[in-house]
mmCIF file of C-alpha atoms in Angstrom:
data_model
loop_
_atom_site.group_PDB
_atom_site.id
_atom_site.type_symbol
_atom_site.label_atom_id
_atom_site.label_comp_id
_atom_site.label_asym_id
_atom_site.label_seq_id
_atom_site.Cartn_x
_atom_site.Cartn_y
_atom_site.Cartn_z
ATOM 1 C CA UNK A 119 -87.097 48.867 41.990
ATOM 2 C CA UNK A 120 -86.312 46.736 38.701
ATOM 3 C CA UNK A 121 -85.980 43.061 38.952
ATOM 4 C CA UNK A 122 -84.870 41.099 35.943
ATOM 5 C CA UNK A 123 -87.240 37.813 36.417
ATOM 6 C CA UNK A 124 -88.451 35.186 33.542
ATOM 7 C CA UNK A 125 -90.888 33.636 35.397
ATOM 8 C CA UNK A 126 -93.846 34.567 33.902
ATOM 9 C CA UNK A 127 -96.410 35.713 35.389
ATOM 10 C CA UNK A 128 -94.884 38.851 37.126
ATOM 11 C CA UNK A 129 -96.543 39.989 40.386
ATOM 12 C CA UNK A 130 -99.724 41.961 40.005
ATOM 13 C CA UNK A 131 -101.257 44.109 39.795
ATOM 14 C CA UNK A 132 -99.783 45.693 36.384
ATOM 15 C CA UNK A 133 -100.106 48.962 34.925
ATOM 16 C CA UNK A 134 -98.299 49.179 32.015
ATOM 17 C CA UNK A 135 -96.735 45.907 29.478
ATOM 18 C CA UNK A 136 -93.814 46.870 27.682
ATOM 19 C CA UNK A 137 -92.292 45.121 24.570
ATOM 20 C CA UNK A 138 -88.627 44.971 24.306
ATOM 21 C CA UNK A 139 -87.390 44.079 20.377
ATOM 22 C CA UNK A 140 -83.790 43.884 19.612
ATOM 23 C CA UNK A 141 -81.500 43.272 16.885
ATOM 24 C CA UNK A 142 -78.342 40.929 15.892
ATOM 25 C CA UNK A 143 -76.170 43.654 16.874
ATOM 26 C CA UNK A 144 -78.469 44.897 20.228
ATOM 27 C CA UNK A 145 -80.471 47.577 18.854
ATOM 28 C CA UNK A 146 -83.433 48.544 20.511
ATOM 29 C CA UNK A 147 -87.000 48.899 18.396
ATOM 30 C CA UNK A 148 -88.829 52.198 20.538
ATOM 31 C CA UNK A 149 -91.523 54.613 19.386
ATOM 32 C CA UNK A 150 -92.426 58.099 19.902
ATOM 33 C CA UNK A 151 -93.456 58.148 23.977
ATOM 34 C CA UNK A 152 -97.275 59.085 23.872
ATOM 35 C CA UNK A 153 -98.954 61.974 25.762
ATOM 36 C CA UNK A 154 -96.836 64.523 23.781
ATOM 37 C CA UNK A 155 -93.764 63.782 26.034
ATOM 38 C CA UNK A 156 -90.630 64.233 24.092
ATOM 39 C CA UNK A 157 -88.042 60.976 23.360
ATOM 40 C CA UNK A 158 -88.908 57.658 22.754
ATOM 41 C CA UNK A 159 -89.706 54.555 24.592
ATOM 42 C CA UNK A 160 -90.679 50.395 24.135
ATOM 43 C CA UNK A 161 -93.542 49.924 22.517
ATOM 44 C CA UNK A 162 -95.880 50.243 25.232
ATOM 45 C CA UNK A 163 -99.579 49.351 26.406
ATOM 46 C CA UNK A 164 -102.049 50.205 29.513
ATOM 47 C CA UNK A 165 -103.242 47.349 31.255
ATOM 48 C CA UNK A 166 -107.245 47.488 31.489
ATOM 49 C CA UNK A 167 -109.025 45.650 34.091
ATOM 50 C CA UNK A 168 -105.981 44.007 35.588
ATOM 51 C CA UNK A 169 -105.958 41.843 32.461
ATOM 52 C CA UNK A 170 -102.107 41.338 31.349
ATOM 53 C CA UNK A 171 -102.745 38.820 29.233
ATOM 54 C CA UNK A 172 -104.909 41.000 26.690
ATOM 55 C CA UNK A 173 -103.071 44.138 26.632
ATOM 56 C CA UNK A 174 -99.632 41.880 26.025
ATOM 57 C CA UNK A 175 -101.660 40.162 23.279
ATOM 58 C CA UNK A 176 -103.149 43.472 21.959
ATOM 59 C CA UNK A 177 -99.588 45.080 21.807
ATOM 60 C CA UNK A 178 -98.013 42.601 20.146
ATOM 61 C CA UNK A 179 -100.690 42.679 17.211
ATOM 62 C CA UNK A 180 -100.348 46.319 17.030
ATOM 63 C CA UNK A 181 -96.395 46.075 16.767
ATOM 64 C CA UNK A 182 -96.586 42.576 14.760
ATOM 65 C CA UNK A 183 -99.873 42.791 12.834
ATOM 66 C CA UNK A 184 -100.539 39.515 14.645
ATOM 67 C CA UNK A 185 -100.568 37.823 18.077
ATOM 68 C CA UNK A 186 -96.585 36.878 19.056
ATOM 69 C CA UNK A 187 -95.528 34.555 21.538
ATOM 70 C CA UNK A 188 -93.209 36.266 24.436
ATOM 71 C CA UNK A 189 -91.675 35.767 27.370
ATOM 72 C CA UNK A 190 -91.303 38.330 30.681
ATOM 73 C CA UNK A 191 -87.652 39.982 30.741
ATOM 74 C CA UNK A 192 -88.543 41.573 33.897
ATOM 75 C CA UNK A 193 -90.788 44.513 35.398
ATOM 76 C CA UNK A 194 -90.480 47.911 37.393
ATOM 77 C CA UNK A 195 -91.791 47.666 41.197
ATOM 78 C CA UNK A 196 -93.015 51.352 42.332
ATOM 79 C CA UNK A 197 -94.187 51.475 46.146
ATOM 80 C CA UNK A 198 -96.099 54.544 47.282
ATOM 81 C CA UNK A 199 -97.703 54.744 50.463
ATOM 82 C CA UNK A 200 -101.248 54.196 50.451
ATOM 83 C CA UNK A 201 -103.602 57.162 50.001
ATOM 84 C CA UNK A 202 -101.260 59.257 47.795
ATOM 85 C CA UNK A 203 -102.708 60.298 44.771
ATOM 86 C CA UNK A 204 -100.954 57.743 42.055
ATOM 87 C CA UNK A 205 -102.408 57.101 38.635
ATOM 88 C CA UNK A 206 -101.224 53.453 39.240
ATOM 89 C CA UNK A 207 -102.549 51.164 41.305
ATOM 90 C CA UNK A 208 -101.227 51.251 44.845
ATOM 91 C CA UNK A 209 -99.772 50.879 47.755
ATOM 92 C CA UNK A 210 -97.842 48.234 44.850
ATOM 93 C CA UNK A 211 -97.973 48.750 40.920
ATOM 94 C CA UNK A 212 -95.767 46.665 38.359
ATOM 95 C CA UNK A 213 -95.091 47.399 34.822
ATOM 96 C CA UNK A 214 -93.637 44.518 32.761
ATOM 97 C CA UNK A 215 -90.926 44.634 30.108
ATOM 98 C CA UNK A 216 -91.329 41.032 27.585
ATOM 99 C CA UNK A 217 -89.455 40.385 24.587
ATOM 100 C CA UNK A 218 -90.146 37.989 21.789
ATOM 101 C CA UNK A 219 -89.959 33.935 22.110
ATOM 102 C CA UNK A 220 -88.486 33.776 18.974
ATOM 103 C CA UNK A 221 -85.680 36.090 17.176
ATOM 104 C CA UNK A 222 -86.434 37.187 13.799
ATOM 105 C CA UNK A 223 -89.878 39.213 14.338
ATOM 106 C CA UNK A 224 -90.048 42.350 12.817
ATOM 107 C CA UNK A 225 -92.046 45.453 13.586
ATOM 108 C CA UNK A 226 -94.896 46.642 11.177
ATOM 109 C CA UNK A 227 -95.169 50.007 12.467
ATOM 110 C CA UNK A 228 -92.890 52.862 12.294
ATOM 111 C CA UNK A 229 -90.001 53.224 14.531
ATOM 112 C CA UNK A 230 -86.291 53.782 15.063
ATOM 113 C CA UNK A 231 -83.727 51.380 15.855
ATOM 114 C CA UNK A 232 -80.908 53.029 19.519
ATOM 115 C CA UNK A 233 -78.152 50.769 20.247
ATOM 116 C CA UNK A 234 -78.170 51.307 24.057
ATOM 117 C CA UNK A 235 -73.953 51.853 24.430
ATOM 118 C CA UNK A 236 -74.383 54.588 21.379
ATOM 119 C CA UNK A 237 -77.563 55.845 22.171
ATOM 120 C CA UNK A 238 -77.451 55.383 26.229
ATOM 121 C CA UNK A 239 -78.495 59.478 26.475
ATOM 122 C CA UNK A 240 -81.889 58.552 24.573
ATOM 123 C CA UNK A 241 -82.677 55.879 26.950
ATOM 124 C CA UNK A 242 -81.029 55.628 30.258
ATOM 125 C CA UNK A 243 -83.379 57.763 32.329
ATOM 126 C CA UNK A 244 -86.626 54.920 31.184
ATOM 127 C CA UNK A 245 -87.369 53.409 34.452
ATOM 128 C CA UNK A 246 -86.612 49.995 32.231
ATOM 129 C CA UNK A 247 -82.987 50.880 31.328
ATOM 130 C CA UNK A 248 -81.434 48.582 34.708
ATOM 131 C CA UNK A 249 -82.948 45.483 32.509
ATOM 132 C CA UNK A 250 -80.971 46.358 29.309
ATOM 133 C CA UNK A 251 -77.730 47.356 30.965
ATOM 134 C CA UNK A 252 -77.506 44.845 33.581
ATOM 135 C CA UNK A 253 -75.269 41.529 32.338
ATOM 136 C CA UNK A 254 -78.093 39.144 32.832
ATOM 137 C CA UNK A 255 -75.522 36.073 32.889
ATOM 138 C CA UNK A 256 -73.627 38.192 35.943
ATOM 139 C CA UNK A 257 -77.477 38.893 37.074
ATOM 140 C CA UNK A 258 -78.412 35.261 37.342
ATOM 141 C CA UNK A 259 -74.984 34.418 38.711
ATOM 142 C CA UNK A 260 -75.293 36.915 40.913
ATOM 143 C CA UNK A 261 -79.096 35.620 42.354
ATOM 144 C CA UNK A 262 -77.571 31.864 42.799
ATOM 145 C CA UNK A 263 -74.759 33.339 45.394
ATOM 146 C CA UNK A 264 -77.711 35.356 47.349
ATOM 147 C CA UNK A 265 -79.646 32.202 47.057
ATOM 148 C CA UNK A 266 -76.369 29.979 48.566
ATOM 149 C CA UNK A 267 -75.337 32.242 50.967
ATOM 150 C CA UNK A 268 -79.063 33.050 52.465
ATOM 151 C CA UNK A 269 -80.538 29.183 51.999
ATOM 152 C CA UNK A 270 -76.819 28.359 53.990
ATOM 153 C CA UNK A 271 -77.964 30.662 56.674
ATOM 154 C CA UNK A 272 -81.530 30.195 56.793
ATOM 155 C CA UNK A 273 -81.242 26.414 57.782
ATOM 156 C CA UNK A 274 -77.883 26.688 59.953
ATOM 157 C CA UNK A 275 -75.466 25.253 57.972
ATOM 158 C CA UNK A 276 -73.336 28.443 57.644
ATOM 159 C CA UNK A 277 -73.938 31.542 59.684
ATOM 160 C CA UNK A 278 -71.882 33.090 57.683
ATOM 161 C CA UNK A 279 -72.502 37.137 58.906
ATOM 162 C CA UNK A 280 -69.908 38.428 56.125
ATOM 163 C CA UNK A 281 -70.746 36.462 53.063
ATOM 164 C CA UNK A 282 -74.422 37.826 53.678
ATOM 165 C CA UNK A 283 -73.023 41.374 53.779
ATOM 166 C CA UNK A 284 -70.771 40.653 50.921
ATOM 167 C CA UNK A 285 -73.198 38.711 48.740
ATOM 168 C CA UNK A 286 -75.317 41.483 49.338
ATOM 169 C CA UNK A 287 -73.255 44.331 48.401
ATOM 170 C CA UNK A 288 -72.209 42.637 45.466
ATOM 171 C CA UNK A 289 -75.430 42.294 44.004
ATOM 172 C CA UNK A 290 -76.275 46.254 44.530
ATOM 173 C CA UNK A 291 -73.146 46.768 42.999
ATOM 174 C CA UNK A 292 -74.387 44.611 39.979
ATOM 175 C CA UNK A 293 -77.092 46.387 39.684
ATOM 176 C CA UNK A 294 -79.908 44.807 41.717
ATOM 177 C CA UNK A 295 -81.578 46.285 44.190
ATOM 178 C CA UNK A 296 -84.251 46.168 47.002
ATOM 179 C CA UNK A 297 -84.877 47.566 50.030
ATOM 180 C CA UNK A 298 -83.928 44.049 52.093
ATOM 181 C CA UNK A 299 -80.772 43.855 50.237
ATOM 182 C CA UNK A 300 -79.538 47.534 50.878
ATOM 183 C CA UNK A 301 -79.937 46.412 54.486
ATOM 184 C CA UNK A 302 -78.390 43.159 54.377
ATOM 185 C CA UNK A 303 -75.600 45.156 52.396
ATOM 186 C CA UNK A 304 -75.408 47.337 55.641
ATOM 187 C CA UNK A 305 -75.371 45.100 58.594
ATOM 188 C CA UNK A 306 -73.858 46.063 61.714
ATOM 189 C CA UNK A 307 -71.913 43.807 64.143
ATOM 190 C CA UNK A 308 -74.429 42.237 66.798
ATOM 191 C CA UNK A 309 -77.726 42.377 65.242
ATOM 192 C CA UNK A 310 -79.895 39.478 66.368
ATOM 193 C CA UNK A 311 -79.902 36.907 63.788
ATOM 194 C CA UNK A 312 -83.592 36.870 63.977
ATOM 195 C CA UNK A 313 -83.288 40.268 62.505
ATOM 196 C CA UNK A 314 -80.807 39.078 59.620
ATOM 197 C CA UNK A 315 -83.126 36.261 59.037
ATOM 198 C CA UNK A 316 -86.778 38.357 58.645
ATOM 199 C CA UNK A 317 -84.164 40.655 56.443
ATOM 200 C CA UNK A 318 -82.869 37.635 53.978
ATOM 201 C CA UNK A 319 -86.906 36.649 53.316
ATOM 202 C CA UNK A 320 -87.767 39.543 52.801
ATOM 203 C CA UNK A 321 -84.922 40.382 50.240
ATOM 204 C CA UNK A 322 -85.916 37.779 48.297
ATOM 205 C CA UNK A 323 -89.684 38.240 47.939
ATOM 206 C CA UNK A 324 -88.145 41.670 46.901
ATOM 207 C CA UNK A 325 -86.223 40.005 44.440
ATOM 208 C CA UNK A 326 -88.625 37.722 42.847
ATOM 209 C CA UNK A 327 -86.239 34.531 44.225
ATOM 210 C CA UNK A 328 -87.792 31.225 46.354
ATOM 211 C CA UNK A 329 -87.213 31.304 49.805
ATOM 212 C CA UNK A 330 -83.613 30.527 50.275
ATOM 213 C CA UNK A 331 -82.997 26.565 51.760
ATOM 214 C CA UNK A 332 -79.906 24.321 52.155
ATOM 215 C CA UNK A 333 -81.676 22.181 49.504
ATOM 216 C CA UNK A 334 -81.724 25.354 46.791
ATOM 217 C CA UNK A 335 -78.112 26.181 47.800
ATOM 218 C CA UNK A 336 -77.143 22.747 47.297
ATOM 219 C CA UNK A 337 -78.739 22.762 44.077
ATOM 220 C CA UNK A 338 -77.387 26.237 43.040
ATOM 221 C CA UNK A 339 -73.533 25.221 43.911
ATOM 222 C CA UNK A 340 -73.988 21.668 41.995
ATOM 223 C CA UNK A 341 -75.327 23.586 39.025
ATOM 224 C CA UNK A 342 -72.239 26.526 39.061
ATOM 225 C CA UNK A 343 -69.697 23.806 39.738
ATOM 226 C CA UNK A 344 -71.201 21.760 36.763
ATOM 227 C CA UNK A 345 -71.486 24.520 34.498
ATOM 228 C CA UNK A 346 -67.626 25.912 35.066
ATOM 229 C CA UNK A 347 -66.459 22.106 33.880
ATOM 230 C CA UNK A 348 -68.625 22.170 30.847
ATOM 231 C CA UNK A 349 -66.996 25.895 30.039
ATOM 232 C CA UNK A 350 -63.644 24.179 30.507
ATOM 233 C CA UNK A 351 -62.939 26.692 33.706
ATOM 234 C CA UNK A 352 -62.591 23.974 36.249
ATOM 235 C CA UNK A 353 -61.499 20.483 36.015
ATOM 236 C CA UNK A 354 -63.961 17.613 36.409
ATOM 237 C CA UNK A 355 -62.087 16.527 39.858
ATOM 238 C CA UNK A 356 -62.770 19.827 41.448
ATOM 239 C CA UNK A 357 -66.782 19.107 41.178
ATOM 240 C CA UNK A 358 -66.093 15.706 42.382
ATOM 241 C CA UNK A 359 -64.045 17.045 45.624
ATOM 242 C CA UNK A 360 -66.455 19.614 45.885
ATOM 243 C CA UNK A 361 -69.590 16.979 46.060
ATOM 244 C CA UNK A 362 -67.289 15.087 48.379
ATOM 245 C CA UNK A 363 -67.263 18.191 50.583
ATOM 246 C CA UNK A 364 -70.846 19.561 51.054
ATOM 247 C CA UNK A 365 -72.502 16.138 49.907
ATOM 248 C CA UNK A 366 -70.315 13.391 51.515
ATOM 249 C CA UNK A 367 -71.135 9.694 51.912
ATOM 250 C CA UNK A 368 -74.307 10.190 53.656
ATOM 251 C CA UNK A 369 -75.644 13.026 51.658
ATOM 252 C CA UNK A 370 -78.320 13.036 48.881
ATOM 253 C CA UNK A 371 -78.747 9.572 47.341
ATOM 254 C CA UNK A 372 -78.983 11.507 43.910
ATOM 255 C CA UNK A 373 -75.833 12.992 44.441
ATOM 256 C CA UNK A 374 -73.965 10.549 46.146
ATOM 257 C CA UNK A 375 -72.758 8.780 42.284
ATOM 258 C CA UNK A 376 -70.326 12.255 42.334
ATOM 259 C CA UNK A 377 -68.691 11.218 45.676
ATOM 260 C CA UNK A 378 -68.099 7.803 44.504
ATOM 261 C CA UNK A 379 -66.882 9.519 41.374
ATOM 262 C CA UNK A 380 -64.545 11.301 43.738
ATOM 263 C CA UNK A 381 -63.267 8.398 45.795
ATOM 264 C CA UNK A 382 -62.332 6.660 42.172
ATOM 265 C CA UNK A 383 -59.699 9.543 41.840
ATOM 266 C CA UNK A 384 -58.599 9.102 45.071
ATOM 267 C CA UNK A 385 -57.779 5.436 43.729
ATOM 268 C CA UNK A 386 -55.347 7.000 41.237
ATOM 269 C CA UNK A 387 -53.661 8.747 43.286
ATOM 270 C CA UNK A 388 -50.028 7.625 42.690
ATOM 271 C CA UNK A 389 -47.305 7.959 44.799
ATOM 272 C CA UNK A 390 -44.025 8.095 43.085
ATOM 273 C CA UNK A 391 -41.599 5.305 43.669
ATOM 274 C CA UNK A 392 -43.546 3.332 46.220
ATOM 275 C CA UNK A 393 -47.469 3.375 44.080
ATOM 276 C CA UNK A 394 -47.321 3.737 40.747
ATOM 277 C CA UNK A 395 -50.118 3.054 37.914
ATOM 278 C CA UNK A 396 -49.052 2.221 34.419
ATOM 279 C CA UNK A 397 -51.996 3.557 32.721
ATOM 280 C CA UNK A 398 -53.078 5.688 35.401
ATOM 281 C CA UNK A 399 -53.581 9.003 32.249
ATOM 282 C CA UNK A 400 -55.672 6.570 30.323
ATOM 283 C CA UNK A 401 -57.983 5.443 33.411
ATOM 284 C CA UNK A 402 -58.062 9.838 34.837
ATOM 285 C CA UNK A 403 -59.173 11.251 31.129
ATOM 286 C CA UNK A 404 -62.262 7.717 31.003
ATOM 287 C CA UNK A 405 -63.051 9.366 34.585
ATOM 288 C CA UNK A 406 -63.013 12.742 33.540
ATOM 289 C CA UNK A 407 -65.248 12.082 30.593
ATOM 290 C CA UNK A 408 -67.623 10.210 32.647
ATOM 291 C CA UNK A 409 -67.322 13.443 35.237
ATOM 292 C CA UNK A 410 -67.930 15.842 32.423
ATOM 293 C CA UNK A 411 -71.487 13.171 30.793
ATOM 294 C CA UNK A 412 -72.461 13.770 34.997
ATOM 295 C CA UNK A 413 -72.074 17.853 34.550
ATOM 296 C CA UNK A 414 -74.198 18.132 31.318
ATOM 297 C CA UNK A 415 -76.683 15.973 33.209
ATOM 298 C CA UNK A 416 -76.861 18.548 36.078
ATOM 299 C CA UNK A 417 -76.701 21.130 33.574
ATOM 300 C CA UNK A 418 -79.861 19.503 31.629
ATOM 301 C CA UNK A 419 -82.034 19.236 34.805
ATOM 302 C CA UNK A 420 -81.403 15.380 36.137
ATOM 303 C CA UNK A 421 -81.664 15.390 39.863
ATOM 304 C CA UNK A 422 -80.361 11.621 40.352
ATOM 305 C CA UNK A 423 -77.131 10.799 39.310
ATOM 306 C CA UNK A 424 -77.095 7.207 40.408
ATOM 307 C CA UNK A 425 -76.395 6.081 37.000
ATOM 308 C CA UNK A 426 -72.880 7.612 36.677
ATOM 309 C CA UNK A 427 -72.149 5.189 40.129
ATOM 310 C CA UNK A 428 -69.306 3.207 39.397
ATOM 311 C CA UNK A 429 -69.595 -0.368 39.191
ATOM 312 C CA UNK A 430 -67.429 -1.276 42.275
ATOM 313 C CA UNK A 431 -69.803 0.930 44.564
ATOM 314 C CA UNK A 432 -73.353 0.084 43.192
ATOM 315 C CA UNK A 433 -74.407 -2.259 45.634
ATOM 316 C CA UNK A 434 -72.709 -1.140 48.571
ATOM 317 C CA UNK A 435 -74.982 0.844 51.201
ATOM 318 C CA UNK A 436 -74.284 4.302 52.286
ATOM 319 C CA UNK A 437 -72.735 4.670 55.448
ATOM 320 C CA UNK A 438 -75.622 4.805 57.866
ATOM 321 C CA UNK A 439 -78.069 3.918 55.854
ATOM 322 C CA UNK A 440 -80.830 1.405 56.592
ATOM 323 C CA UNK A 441 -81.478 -1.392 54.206
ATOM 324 C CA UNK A 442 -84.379 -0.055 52.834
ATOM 325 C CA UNK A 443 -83.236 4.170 52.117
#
């Protein structure tokens, strides 16, 4: 199984570190494979006495001439059962792929340069290859719809059987892959949704992701939404009527700014010969801006919106609230 994951450390234990150097135009750095095999590979290492941290350090000076900083791309995931004769450790062995923190860093030992489109037939059949082909934007899209659709699930919100099936098959058709998530890919009508939910955890411990909640969900559609009107792909309204949606009035205090947000373009709603507003384009672009400061916000990390509140709704309470929430 190969999981693209940056967050470093990867599971142990680890057998083998890989270094992954590329290019401006995508060219992999590899290196004769050792052990007299024939082709090449990543610059590779042995891990020795489970330490990681060494060998990464030790094969960066030998590929550097000094110690680099990286960070992990991803890893390999082999499973054999236990008492098979493995060279690796087992029942579980990972072997890491990390790249570089920094572009820039050339090799100091000898090597050739694949691009992997033009030179896929040198390198498609290294256990690694999933990590290179893989788009890792569609990737990390692709982990933030398994993470809505299962945290939506998990804590009753949506039992939504098909977008778990389709979610799932999705993501194998992407490229990931796991045991749980061939299964979740594959459910039949009328299994016990005990079943589905042992099956959703344990896809994504497979996967490297948290356990799926509401709360991640929440967090993962905000983000998404936020993102798409910073790209210019949706307008700032539709993350407003979408907050207005899933967060409503008595949602998140962090997020409830957006919803007021919302109900200010409900106030500019015009309605032609009866409601009209002069400089209604003048006040919906100032909204939109302050929409699109909001979605950078989310983008940057901020969890509590209140300051994008307009004025008119600051010190009005939340329905049901209590005086002190």
């Amino acid at each position: 199984m190969v999981l693209a994951s940056p967050d470093d450390p990867a599971p142990t234990p680890v057998g083998l570190v890989r270094l992954l150097i590329d290019d401006e135009s995508g060219r992999l750095f590899c290196v004769p494979r050792t052990g007299g095999r024939p082709g090449v590979d990543l610059p590779t290492i042995t891990v020795t006495d489970g330490d990681t941290a060494t060998a990464l350090n030790r094969l960066t000076r030998a590929v550097f001439g000094q110690a680099c900083a990286t960070t992990l791309m991803g890893f390999v995931r082999n499973t054999v059962p236990e008492g098979v004769e493995y060279e690796w450790p087992s029942p579980v062995a990972h072997f890491t792929v990390h790249r570089p923190a920094s572009s820039g860093a050339l090799p100091a030992l000898d090597g050739v340069w694949l691009h992997p489109v033009s030179d896929a037939d040198q390198l498609s059949e290294r256990h690694w290859w999933p990590l290179v082909a893989v788009d890792h934007d569609a990737a990390t899209a692709m982990c933030d719809d398994l993470l809505i659709a299962w945290g939506l699930w998990l804590d009753d919100v949506d039992r939504d059987r098909d977008r778990i099936v389709g979610s799932a098959t999705d993501a194998l058709v992407l490229g990931l892959d796991s045991p749980g998530l061939r299964e979740l890919a594959g459910l039949e009508i009328g299994v016990d949704w005990g079943d589905i939910d042992n099956l959703v955890l344990q896809a994504a411990v497979e996967l490297h992701l948290p356990r799926p909640t509401n709360e991640l969900a929440l967090r993962a559609e905000l983000e998404r939404h936020a993102r798409q009107v910073l790209r210019g792909e949706e307008a700032p309204g539709a993350l407003t009527a979408w907050a207005h949606r899933r967060v409503g009035h008595e949602g998140p205090r962090g997020l409830l700014a957006l919803v007021r947000l919302d109900d200010e373009y409900a106030m500019l709603e015009e309605v032609p010969g009866y409601w009209e507003i002069p400089d209604r384009p003048e006040q919906v672009s100032a909204l939109d801006e302050v929409v699109r400061s909001a979605a950078a916000a989310i983008v940057a990390g901020e969890t509590d919106l209140s300051r994008f509140m307009p004025d008119r709704w600051r010190d009005i309470p939340r329905p049901g609230a209590s005086a002190d929430a």
